Tab-separated table of C-alpha atoms and ligand atoms in Angstrom:
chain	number	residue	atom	x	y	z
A	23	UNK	CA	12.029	-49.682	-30.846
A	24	UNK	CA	8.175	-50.142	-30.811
A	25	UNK	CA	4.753	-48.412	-29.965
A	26	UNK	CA	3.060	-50.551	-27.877
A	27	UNK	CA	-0.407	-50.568	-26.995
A	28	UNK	CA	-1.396	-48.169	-23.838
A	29	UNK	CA	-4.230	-50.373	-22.105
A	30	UNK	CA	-7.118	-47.975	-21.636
A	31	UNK	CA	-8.964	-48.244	-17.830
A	32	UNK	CA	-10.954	-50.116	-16.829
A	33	UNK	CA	-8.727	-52.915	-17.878
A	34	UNK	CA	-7.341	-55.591	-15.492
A	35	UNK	CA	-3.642	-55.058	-16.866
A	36	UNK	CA	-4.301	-51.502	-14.826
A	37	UNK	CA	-4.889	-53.311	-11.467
A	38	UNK	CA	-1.578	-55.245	-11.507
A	39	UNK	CA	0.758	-54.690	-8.905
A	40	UNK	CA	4.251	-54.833	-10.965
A	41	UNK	CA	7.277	-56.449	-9.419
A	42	UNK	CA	10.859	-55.000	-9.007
A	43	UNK	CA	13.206	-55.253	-11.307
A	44	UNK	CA	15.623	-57.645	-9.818
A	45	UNK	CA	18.295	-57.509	-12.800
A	46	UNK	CA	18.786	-54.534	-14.919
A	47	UNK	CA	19.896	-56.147	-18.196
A	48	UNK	CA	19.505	-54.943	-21.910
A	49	UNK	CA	15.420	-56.654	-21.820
A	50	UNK	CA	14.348	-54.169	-19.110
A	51	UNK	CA	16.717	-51.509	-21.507
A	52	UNK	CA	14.435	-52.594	-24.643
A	53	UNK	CA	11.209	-51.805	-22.401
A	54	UNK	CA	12.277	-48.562	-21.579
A	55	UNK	CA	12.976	-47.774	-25.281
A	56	UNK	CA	9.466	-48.626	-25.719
A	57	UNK	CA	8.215	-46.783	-22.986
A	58	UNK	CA	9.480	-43.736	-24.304
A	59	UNK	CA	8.341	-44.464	-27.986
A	60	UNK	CA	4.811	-45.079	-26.437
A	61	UNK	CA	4.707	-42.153	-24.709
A	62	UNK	CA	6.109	-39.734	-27.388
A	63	UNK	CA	3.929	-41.153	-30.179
A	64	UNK	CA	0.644	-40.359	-28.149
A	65	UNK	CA	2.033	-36.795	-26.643
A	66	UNK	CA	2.578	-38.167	-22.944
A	67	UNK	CA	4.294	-36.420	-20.123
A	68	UNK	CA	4.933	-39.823	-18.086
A	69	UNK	CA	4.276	-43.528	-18.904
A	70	UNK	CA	4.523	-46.823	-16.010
A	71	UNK	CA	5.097	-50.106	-17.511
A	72	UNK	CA	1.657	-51.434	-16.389
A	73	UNK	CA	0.303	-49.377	-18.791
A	74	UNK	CA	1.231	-51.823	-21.919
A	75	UNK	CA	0.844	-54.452	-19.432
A	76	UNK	CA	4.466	-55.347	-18.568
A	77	UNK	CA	4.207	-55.441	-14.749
A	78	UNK	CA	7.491	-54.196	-13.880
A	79	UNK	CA	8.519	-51.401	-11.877
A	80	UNK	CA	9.413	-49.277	-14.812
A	81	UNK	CA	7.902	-45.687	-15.337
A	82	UNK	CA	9.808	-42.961	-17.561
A	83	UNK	CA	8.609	-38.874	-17.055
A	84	UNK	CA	9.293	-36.244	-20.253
A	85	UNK	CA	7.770	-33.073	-18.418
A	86	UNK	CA	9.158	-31.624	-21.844
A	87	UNK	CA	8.554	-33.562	-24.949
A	88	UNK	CA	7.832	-31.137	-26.966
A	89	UNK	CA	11.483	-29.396	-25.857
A	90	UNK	CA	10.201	-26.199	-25.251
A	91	UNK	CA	12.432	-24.976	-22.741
A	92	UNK	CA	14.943	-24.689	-25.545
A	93	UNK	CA	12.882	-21.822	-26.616
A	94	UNK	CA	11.090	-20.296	-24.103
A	95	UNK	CA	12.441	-18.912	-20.890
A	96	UNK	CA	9.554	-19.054	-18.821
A	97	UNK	CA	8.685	-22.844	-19.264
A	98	UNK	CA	12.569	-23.271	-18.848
A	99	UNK	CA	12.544	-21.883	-15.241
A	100	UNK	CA	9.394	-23.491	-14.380
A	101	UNK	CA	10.531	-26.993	-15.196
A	102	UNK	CA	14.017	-26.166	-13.048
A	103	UNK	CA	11.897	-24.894	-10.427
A	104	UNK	CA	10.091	-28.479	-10.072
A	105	UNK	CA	14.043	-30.051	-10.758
A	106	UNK	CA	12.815	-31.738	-13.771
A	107	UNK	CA	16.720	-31.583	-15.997
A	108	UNK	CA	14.780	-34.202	-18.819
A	109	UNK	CA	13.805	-37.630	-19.884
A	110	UNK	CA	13.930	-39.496	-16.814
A	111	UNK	CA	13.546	-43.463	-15.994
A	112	UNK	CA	12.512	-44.555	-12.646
A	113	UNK	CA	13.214	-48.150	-11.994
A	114	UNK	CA	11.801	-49.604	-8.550
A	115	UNK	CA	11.173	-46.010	-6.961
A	116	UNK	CA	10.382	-45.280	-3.581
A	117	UNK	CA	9.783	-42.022	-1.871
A	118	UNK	CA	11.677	-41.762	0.927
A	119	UNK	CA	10.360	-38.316	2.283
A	120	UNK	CA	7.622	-36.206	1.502
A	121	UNK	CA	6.080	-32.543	2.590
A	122	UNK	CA	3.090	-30.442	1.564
A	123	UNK	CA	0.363	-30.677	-0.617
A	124	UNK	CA	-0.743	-30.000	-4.179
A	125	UNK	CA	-3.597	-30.431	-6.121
A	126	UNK	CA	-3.091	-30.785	-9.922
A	127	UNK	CA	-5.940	-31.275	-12.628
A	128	UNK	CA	-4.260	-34.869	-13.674
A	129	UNK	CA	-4.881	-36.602	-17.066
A	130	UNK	CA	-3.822	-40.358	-18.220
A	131	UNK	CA	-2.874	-41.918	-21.044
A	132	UNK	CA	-5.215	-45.190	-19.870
A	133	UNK	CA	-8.293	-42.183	-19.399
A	134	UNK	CA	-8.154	-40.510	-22.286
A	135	UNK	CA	-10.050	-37.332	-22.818
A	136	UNK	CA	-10.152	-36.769	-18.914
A	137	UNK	CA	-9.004	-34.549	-16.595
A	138	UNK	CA	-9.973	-34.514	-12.993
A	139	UNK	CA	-8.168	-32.593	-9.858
A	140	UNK	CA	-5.838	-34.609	-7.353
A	141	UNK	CA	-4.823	-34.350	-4.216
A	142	UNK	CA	-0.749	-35.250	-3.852
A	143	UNK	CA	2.237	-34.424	-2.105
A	144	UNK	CA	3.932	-31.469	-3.585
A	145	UNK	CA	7.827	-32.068	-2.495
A	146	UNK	CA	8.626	-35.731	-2.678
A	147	UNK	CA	12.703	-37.412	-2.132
A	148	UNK	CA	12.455	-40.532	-4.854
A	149	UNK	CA	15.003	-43.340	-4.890
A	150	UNK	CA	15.596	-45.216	-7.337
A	151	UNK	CA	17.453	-47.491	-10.273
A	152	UNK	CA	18.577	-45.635	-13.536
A	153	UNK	CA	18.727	-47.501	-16.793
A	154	UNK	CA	22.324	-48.378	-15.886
A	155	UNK	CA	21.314	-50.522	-12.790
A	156	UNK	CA	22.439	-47.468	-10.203
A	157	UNK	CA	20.758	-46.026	-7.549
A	158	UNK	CA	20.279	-42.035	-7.031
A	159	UNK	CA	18.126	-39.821	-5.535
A	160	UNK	CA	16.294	-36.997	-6.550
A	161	UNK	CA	14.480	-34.320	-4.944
A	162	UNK	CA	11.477	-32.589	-7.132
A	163	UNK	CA	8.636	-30.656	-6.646
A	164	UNK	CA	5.387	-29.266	-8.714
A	165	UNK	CA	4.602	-31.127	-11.773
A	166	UNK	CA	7.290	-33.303	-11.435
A	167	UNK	CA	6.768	-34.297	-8.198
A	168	UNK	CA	3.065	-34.864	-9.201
A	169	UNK	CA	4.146	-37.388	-12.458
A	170	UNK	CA	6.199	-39.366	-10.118
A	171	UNK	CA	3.248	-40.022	-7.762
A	172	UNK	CA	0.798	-40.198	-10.505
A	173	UNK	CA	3.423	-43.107	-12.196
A	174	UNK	CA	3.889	-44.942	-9.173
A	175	UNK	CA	0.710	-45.004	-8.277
A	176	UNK	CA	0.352	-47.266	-11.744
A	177	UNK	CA	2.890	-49.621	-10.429
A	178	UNK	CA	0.645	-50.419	-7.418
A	179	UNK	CA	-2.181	-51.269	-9.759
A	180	UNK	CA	-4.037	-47.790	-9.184
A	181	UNK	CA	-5.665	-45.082	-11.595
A	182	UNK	CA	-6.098	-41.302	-10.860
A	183	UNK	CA	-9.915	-42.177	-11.323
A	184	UNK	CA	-9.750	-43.708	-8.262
A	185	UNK	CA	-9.476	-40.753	-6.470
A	186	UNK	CA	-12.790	-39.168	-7.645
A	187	UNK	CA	-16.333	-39.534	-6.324
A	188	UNK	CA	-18.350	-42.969	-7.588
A	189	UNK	CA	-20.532	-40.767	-9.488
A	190	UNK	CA	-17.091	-39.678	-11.590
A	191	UNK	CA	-15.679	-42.700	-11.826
A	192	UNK	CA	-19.322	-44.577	-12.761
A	193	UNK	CA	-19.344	-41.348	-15.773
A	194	UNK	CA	-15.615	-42.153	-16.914
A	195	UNK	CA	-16.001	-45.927	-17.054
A	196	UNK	CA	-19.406	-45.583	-19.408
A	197	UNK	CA	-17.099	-43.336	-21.639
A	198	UNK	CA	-14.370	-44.970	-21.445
A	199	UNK	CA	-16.392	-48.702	-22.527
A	200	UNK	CA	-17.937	-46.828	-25.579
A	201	UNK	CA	-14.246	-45.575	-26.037
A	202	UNK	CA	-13.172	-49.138	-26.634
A	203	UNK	CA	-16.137	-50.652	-28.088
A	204	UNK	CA	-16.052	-48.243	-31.117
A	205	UNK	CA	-11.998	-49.193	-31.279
A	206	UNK	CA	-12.876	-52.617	-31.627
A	207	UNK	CA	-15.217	-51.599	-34.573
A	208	UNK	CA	-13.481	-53.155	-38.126
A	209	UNK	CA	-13.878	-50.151	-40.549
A	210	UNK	CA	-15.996	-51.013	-43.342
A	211	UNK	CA	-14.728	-50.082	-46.717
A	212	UNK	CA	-18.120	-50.502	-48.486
A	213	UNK	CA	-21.027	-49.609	-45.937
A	214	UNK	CA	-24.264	-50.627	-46.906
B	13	LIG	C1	0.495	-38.441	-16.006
B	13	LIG	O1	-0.283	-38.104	-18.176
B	13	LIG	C2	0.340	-37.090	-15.406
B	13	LIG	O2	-6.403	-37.385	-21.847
B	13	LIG	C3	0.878	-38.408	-17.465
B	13	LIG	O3	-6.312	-37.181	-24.504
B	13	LIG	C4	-0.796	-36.329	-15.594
B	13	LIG	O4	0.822	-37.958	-20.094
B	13	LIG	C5	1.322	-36.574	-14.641
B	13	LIG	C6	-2.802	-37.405	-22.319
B	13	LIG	C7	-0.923	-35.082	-15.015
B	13	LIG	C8	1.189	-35.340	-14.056
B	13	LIG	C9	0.070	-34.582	-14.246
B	13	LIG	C10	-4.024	-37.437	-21.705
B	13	LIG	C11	-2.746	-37.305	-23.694
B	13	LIG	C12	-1.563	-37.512	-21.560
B	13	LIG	C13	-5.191	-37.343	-22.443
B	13	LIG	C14	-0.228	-37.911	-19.525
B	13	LIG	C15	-5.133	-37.259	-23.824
B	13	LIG	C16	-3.895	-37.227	-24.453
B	13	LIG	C17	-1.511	-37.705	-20.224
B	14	LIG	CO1	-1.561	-42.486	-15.981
């Protein structure tokens, strides 16, 4: 179990196109662990493995982490209206049908601090390899359908930002550089 580090865009790690996952075995089942730990410990909805720079088509979706649904009725039937049952891995996904469209105000753990409005598909069929090494499909909708695009649009190399207008994306970037430059900062105990 580790938090790894989420790779912040623009960052070439981001522009990998990850490979399948030819073998299931218990190193791809130690990513996934780590996946979710990542993605809990900075309040994620969905992580893809090219986000910590392990370019493998691996991307886990928690439309719930905060569990809410076990409280509240209303965000209860609006998760099972989009499908979403709970923590779910995705292992070499493909959508194999796809209808109507959606447009969500998306954030990213590799953007953080932005949201911008994208254009997806809003009722997607995904197949796919659980953590066990079978295949299923799923049908989902909404949100859920939206993560799923959004996380397999990672495994192709590809950010949200990529969507918007130069002007945006020119914006984001600048932020996004000062972002990192003040991370790489060493705190100075004694400042003088
Ligand atoms: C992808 O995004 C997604 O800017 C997952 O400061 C986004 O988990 C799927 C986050 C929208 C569907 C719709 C973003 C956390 C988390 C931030 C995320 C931030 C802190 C984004
Ligand atoms: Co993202």
């Amino acid at each position: 179990m580790a938090v790894r580090k989420i790779r912040i865009w623009p960052d070439p790690a981001l522009s990998e196109k990850a490979k399948p996952v030819t073998d299931v075995n218990d190193d791809i089942r130690a990513l996934i662990v780590d996946l979710f730990d990542t993605m809990y410990a900075s309040k994620g909805i969905g992580l893809a493995s090219t986000q910590v720079a392990v370019p493998y088509r691996v991307l886990v979706i928690d439309l719930d982490p905060k569990q809410q649904a076990a409280r509240d009725a209303e965000v209860r039937e609006e998760l099972a209206s989009w499908n979403f049952t709970g923590p779910l891995v995705l292992i070499n996904p493909e959508i194999i049908k796809s209808s109507g469209e959606i447009v969500w105000d998306e954030g990213c753990l590799s953007v953080p601090g932005i949201t911008d409005e994208v254009k997806r598909k809003e009722n997607i069929t995904v197949r796919a390899l659980d953590r066990r090494g079978n295949e299923f499909t799923l049908e989902c909708s909404g949100l859920f359908a939206v993560a799923i695009q959004h996380e397999m649009d990672h495994l192709n190399g590809k950010v949200f930002v990529e969507y918007l207008s130069k002007l945006k994306r020119d914006v984001i970037k600048r932020k996004m550089l000062r972002l990192k430059a003040g991370e790489e900062q060493q705190p100075v105990a004694e400042a003088r």
